[in-house]
Amino acid sequence: MEQEKEGHFQRRMQVRHVVMLSLGGVIGTGLFLSSGYTIQQAGPIGAILSYLVGAIAVYLVMLCLGELSVHMPETGAFHSYAAKYIGPATGYTVAWLYWLTWTVALGSEFTAAGLLMQRWFPDVSVWIWSALFAALIFFLNASSVRFFAESEFWFSLVKVLTIVVFIIIGAAAVFGIVPMEGRETAPLLSNLTADGWFPNGAGAILLTMLAVNFAFSGTELIGIAAGETVDPARTIPKAIKTTLLRLVLFFIGTIFVLSALLPMNDAGVLESPFVAVLDRVGIPYAADVMNFVILTAILSAANSGLYASSRMLWSLAAKGTIPRSLARINARGIPLNALMLSMVGGALALLSGIIAPDTVYIALVSISGLAVVIVWMSISLSQLLFRRAYIKAGHSVRDLAFRTPWYPFVPIASFLLCLLSCIGIAFDPTQRIALYFGIPFILFCYAAYYITARNRAGGGENQA
């Protein structure tokens, strides 16, 4: 058996790996399946505006993360920044919120992957496929950082190419270059305002903001990977700029095409709006092609998710707030104990989705939906306080390798945009449950930190 030791992470990720890791975490079922729901709720114009606001919010947050992660390239980055500049209890809470987000996602992704396989293998149990995919994802993460990064690169590439092809075909259909079934003339932009500019009111944009922000979640994986990238001062800024540009083009381009080609009332009830569009354009085997792509998207998100959750556990353990055995890194640069515990957490989330879908699982999903926005808020506030402390210590802003522009406007604006989406869910009965479960969980994390800190102090341990 391989001897484990207190080791260190290996800097093996190149720019293309970090970019695809981030895209892999972001482009998933939120875009391929849930985008139709956003169009139905906010209307075509409202959905486009909602995704634009979401893109601006994530761009501002990533500008904040860029300065922090280049200056302090750590694995599990933003948990460390929150602990240092906001407070250790906040860092602890942010880490558990983020860990829970990806762990719950693992459970739902393995289930979804098994269900997708039913299309081709209806006689094989869903749970057999779920177990096989879980084993595959664990193997990819446990092998080596480079092997994980390469697998994620190719997983993500399938999604990226699919979206590019979809946008090109869709745009051609919008302007009549490619004919659509049942239409003699090009739809152009008639669907965008067919039911009015804001059929459900402008307030619907605010109500869909949490779902949109959740769709953009995963971009922050760039910060988590900072401790395992080659030359972070060059890699991280380049990855941030490249990722954000592609995300805006992919998300806004996709939503524009879907909104232009699908009537508003059809979009939300379809299994996948992508399948509907490709069917109407007459692409053969459209459903099978998209089934494969969505399967790839789910496995890619699970791959990124297990990576992110294991690094968060490692970061907590490295700071001594949870057992230090989870901070062990093996000879291949993998925190294997943290990886295994995260996989167990994903399995428990999967089981709760079967055994207690209306109680335990709905609570977990609600907390994880809110958690991403809370994490983004912590990144913005950490950068605001870091810059203030950096200048107070006598340093010059010009010495920073990557500077968040327009300080302090960017961190304040990004914080307020995220806060706005949290306020919005209080007015939506279907999303309000996130506050009912999320706020008590956050308070529980703070209480747990102070209780364990007191116990450590009582036991004579030194606190970092």
PDB file of N, CA and C in Angstrom, residues 30-83:
ATOM      1  N   GLY A  30     -27.714  23.091 -15.680  1.00  0.00           N
ATOM      2  CA  GLY A  30     -28.316  24.415 -15.551  1.00  0.00           C
ATOM      3  C   GLY A  30     -28.520  25.077 -16.902  1.00  0.00           C
ATOM      4  N   LEU A  31     -27.563  24.860 -17.818  1.00  0.00           N
ATOM      5  CA  LEU A  31     -27.687  25.438 -19.155  1.00  0.00           C
ATOM      6  C   LEU A  31     -28.456  24.512 -20.086  1.00  0.00           C
ATOM      7  N   PHE A  32     -28.133  23.215 -20.070  1.00  0.00           N
ATOM      8  CA  PHE A  32     -28.722  22.277 -21.025  1.00  0.00           C
ATOM      9  C   PHE A  32     -30.191  21.942 -20.734  1.00  0.00           C
ATOM     10  N   LEU A  33     -30.576  21.945 -19.450  1.00  0.00           N
ATOM     11  CA  LEU A  33     -31.944  21.538 -19.106  1.00  0.00           C
ATOM     12  C   LEU A  33     -32.788  22.673 -18.516  1.00  0.00           C
ATOM     13  N   SER A  34     -32.186  23.486 -17.634  1.00  0.00           N
ATOM     14  CA  SER A  34     -32.977  24.459 -16.870  1.00  0.00           C
ATOM     15  C   SER A  34     -33.133  25.814 -17.542  1.00  0.00           C
ATOM     16  N   SER A  35     -32.409  26.058 -18.629  1.00  0.00           N
ATOM     17  CA  SER A  35     -32.487  27.369 -19.278  1.00  0.00           C
ATOM     18  C   SER A  35     -33.892  27.658 -19.797  1.00  0.00           C
ATOM     19  N   GLY A  36     -34.600  26.610 -20.208  1.00  0.00           N
ATOM     20  CA  GLY A  36     -35.970  26.795 -20.681  1.00  0.00           C
ATOM     21  C   GLY A  36     -36.882  27.319 -19.588  1.00  0.00           C
ATOM     22  N   TYR A  37     -36.659  26.881 -18.364  1.00  0.00           N
ATOM     23  CA  TYR A  37     -37.458  27.332 -17.215  1.00  0.00           C
ATOM     24  C   TYR A  37     -37.272  28.829 -17.001  1.00  0.00           C
ATOM     25  N   THR A  38     -36.016  29.307 -17.121  1.00  0.00           N
ATOM     26  CA  THR A  38     -35.735  30.732 -16.939  1.00  0.00           C
ATOM     27  C   THR A  38     -36.454  31.561 -17.998  1.00  0.00           C
ATOM     28  N   ILE A  39     -36.465  31.062 -19.238  1.00  0.00           N
ATOM     29  CA  ILE A  39     -37.150  31.770 -20.323  1.00  0.00           C
ATOM     30  C   ILE A  39     -38.649  31.847 -20.030  1.00  0.00           C
ATOM     31  N   GLN A  40     -39.223  30.747 -19.546  1.00  0.00           N
ATOM     32  CA  GLN A  40     -40.658  30.734 -19.260  1.00  0.00           C
ATOM     33  C   GLN A  40     -41.008  31.674 -18.102  1.00  0.00           C
ATOM     34  N   GLN A  41     -40.149  31.742 -17.096  1.00  0.00           N
ATOM     35  CA  GLN A  41     -40.434  32.562 -15.919  1.00  0.00           C
ATOM     36  C   GLN A  41     -40.254  34.054 -16.178  1.00  0.00           C
ATOM     37  N   ALA A  42     -39.151  34.421 -16.836  1.00  0.00           N
ATOM     38  CA  ALA A  42     -38.831  35.841 -17.019  1.00  0.00           C
ATOM     39  C   ALA A  42     -39.187  36.361 -18.402  1.00  0.00           C
ATOM     40  N   GLY A  43     -39.574  35.460 -19.332  1.00  0.00           N
ATOM     41  CA  GLY A  43     -39.815  35.864 -20.703  1.00  0.00           C
ATOM     42  C   GLY A  43     -38.491  35.912 -21.466  1.00  0.00           C
ATOM     43  N   PRO A  44     -38.521  35.887 -22.804  1.00  0.00           N
ATOM     44  CA  PRO A  44     -37.285  35.873 -23.599  1.00  0.00           C
ATOM     45  C   PRO A  44     -36.344  37.042 -23.315  1.00  0.00           C
ATOM     46  N   ILE A  45     -36.885  38.278 -23.369  1.00  0.00           N
ATOM     47  CA  ILE A  45     -36.048  39.458 -23.102  1.00  0.00           C
ATOM     48  C   ILE A  45     -35.572  39.440 -21.657  1.00  0.00           C
ATOM     49  N   GLY A  46     -36.479  39.090 -20.732  1.00  0.00           N
ATOM     50  CA  GLY A  46     -36.137  39.037 -19.312  1.00  0.00           C
ATOM     51  C   GLY A  46     -35.047  38.019 -19.033  1.00  0.00           C
ATOM     52  N   ALA A  47     -35.112  36.848 -19.703  1.00  0.00           N
ATOM     53  CA  ALA A  47     -34.092  35.808 -19.508  1.00  0.00           C
ATOM     54  C   ALA A  47     -32.727  36.293 -19.989  1.00  0.00           C
ATOM     55  N   ILE A  48     -32.708  36.947 -21.155  1.00  0.00           N
ATOM     56  CA  ILE A  48     -31.440  37.469 -21.686  1.00  0.00           C
ATOM     57  C   ILE A  48     -30.851  38.501 -20.725  1.00  0.00           C
ATOM     58  N   LEU A  49     -31.703  39.420 -20.228  1.00  0.00           N
ATOM     59  CA  LEU A  49     -31.238  40.435 -19.272  1.00  0.00           C
ATOM     60  C   LEU A  49     -30.766  39.801 -17.972  1.00  0.00           C
ATOM     61  N   SER A  50     -31.493  38.781 -17.508  1.00  0.00           N
ATOM     62  CA  SER A  50     -31.131  38.097 -16.267  1.00  0.00           C
ATOM     63  C   SER A  50     -29.755  37.453 -16.383  1.00  0.00           C
ATOM     64  N   TYR A  51     -29.486  36.794 -17.516  1.00  0.00           N
ATOM     65  CA  TYR A  51     -28.176  36.181 -17.724  1.00  0.00           C
ATOM     66  C   TYR A  51     -27.085  37.236 -17.914  1.00  0.00           C
ATOM     67  N   LEU A  52     -27.447  38.378 -18.500  1.00  0.00           N
ATOM     68  CA  LEU A  52     -26.471  39.470 -18.638  1.00  0.00           C
ATOM     69  C   LEU A  52     -26.055  40.007 -17.271  1.00  0.00           C
ATOM     70  N   VAL A  53     -27.047  40.236 -16.411  1.00  0.00           N
ATOM     71  CA  VAL A  53     -26.757  40.719 -15.053  1.00  0.00           C
ATOM     72  C   VAL A  53     -25.931  39.678 -14.298  1.00  0.00           C
ATOM     73  N   GLY A  54     -26.305  38.397 -14.462  1.00  0.00           N
ATOM     74  CA  GLY A  54     -25.545  37.315 -13.834  1.00  0.00           C
ATOM     75  C   GLY A  54     -24.107  37.275 -14.321  1.00  0.00           C
ATOM     76  N   ALA A  55     -23.922  37.508 -15.630  1.00  0.00           N
ATOM     77  CA  ALA A  55     -22.572  37.505 -16.212  1.00  0.00           C
ATOM     78  C   ALA A  55     -21.747  38.668 -15.664  1.00  0.00           C
ATOM     79  N   ILE A  56     -22.395  39.831 -15.517  1.00  0.00           N
ATOM     80  CA  ILE A  56     -21.692  40.996 -14.949  1.00  0.00           C
ATOM     81  C   ILE A  56     -21.285  40.696 -13.505  1.00  0.00           C
ATOM     82  N   ALA A  57     -22.208  40.101 -12.730  1.00  0.00           N
ATOM     83  CA  ALA A  57     -21.916  39.780 -11.327  1.00  0.00           C
ATOM     84  C   ALA A  57     -20.737  38.823 -11.214  1.00  0.00           C
ATOM     85  N   VAL A  58     -20.753  37.759 -12.016  1.00  0.00           N
ATOM     86  CA  VAL A  58     -19.673  36.767 -11.930  1.00  0.00           C
ATOM     87  C   VAL A  58     -18.359  37.362 -12.428  1.00  0.00           C
ATOM     88  N   TYR A  59     -18.414  38.252 -13.413  1.00  0.00           N
ATOM     89  CA  TYR A  59     -17.208  38.909 -13.916  1.00  0.00           C
ATOM     90  C   TYR A  59     -16.558  39.763 -12.822  1.00  0.00           C
ATOM     91  N   LEU A  60     -17.388  40.520 -12.103  1.00  0.00           N
ATOM     92  CA  LEU A  60     -16.871  41.372 -11.029  1.00  0.00           C
ATOM     93  C   LEU A  60     -16.285  40.535  -9.898  1.00  0.00           C
ATOM     94  N   VAL A  61     -16.971  39.441  -9.555  1.00  0.00           N
ATOM     95  CA  VAL A  61     -16.471  38.553  -8.490  1.00  0.00           C
ATOM     96  C   VAL A  61     -15.126  37.951  -8.886  1.00  0.00           C
ATOM     97  N   MET A  62     -15.008  37.523 -10.157  1.00  0.00           N
ATOM     98  CA  MET A  62     -13.760  36.913 -10.607  1.00  0.00           C
ATOM     99  C   MET A  62     -12.608  37.918 -10.673  1.00  0.00           C
ATOM    100  N   LEU A  63     -12.918  39.190 -10.928  1.00  0.00           N
ATOM    101  CA  LEU A  63     -11.876  40.224 -10.872  1.00  0.00           C
ATOM    102  C   LEU A  63     -11.330  40.331  -9.449  1.00  0.00           C
ATOM    103  N   CYS A  64     -12.231  40.208  -8.472  1.00  0.00           N
ATOM    104  CA  CYS A  64     -11.808  40.225  -7.060  1.00  0.00           C
ATOM    105  C   CYS A  64     -10.964  38.993  -6.739  1.00  0.00           C
ATOM    106  N   LEU A  65     -11.440  37.825  -7.199  1.00  0.00           N
ATOM    107  CA  LEU A  65     -10.731  36.574  -6.937  1.00  0.00           C
ATOM    108  C   LEU A  65      -9.359  36.564  -7.607  1.00  0.00           C
ATOM    109  N   GLY A  66      -9.255  37.201  -8.771  1.00  0.00           N
ATOM    110  CA  GLY A  66      -7.988  37.250  -9.490  1.00  0.00           C
ATOM    111  C   GLY A  66      -6.886  37.894  -8.662  1.00  0.00           C
ATOM    112  N   GLU A  67      -7.185  39.041  -8.061  1.00  0.00           N
ATOM    113  CA  GLU A  67      -6.182  39.730  -7.243  1.00  0.00           C
ATOM    114  C   GLU A  67      -5.750  38.872  -6.058  1.00  0.00           C
ATOM    115  N   LEU A  68      -6.726  38.253  -5.394  1.00  0.00           N
ATOM    116  CA  LEU A  68      -6.435  37.434  -4.217  1.00  0.00           C
ATOM    117  C   LEU A  68      -5.627  36.182  -4.573  1.00  0.00           C
ATOM    118  N   SER A  69      -6.071  35.467  -5.616  1.00  0.00           N
ATOM    119  CA  SER A  69      -5.455  34.174  -5.925  1.00  0.00           C
ATOM    120  C   SER A  69      -4.072  34.309  -6.563  1.00  0.00           C
ATOM    121  N   VAL A  70      -3.807  35.418  -7.252  1.00  0.00           N
ATOM    122  CA  VAL A  70      -2.471  35.637  -7.805  1.00  0.00           C
ATOM    123  C   VAL A  70      -1.502  36.022  -6.688  1.00  0.00           C
ATOM    124  N   HIS A  71      -1.956  36.871  -5.763  1.00  0.00           N
ATOM    125  CA  HIS A  71      -1.098  37.302  -4.649  1.00  0.00           C
ATOM    126  C   HIS A  71      -0.883  36.172  -3.637  1.00  0.00           C
ATOM    127  N   MET A  72      -1.924  35.340  -3.440  1.00  0.00           N
ATOM    128  CA  MET A  72      -1.855  34.234  -2.468  1.00  0.00           C
ATOM    129  C   MET A  72      -2.392  32.963  -3.110  1.00  0.00           C
ATOM    130  N   PRO A  73      -1.624  32.326  -4.003  1.00  0.00           N
ATOM    131  CA  PRO A  73      -2.128  31.138  -4.705  1.00  0.00           C
ATOM    132  C   PRO A  73      -2.187  29.906  -3.793  1.00  0.00           C
ATOM    133  N   GLU A  74      -3.329  29.711  -3.155  1.00  0.00           N
ATOM    134  CA  GLU A  74      -3.511  28.587  -2.248  1.00  0.00           C
ATOM    135  C   GLU A  74      -4.568  27.633  -2.773  1.00  0.00           C
ATOM    136  N   THR A  75      -4.447  26.362  -2.399  1.00  0.00           N
ATOM    137  CA  THR A  75      -5.498  25.399  -2.687  1.00  0.00           C
ATOM    138  C   THR A  75      -6.621  25.625  -1.669  1.00  0.00           C
ATOM    139  N   GLY A  76      -7.876  25.648  -2.146  1.00  0.00           N
ATOM    140  CA  GLY A  76      -9.003  25.967  -1.266  1.00  0.00           C
ATOM    141  C   GLY A  76      -9.066  27.453  -0.992  1.00  0.00           C
ATOM    142  N   ALA A  77      -8.630  28.231  -1.968  1.00  0.00           N
ATOM    143  CA  ALA A  77      -8.299  29.644  -1.827  1.00  0.00           C
ATOM    144  C   ALA A  77      -9.289  30.503  -1.041  1.00  0.00           C
ATOM    145  N   PHE A  78     -10.522  30.654  -1.520  1.00  0.00           N
ATOM    146  CA  PHE A  78     -11.358  31.705  -0.956  1.00  0.00           C
ATOM    147  C   PHE A  78     -11.779  31.422   0.483  1.00  0.00           C
ATOM    148  N   HIS A  79     -11.756  30.178   0.893  1.00  0.00           N
ATOM    149  CA  HIS A  79     -11.975  29.871   2.314  1.00  0.00           C
ATOM    150  C   HIS A  79     -10.853  30.490   3.145  1.00  0.00           C
ATOM    151  N   SER A  80      -9.623  30.391   2.664  1.00  0.00           N
ATOM    152  CA  SER A  80      -8.466  30.952   3.364  1.00  0.00           C
ATOM    153  C   SER A  80      -8.532  32.476   3.405  1.00  0.00           C
ATOM    154  N   TYR A  81      -8.956  33.091   2.292  1.00  0.00           N
ATOM    155  CA  TYR A  81      -9.046  34.550   2.244  1.00  0.00           C
ATOM    156  C   TYR A  81     -10.107  35.066   3.217  1.00  0.00           C
ATOM    157  N   ALA A  82     -11.245  34.390   3.241  1.00  0.00           N
ATOM    158  CA  ALA A  82     -12.319  34.800   4.153  1.00  0.00           C
ATOM    159  C   ALA A  82     -11.874  34.666   5.603  1.00  0.00           C
ATOM    160  N   ALA A  83     -11.152  33.573   5.902  1.00  0.00           N
ATOM    161  CA  ALA A  83     -10.676  33.347   7.274  1.00  0.00           C
ATOM    162  C   ALA A  83      -9.689  34.435   7.697  1.00  0.00           C
TER     163      ALA A  83
END
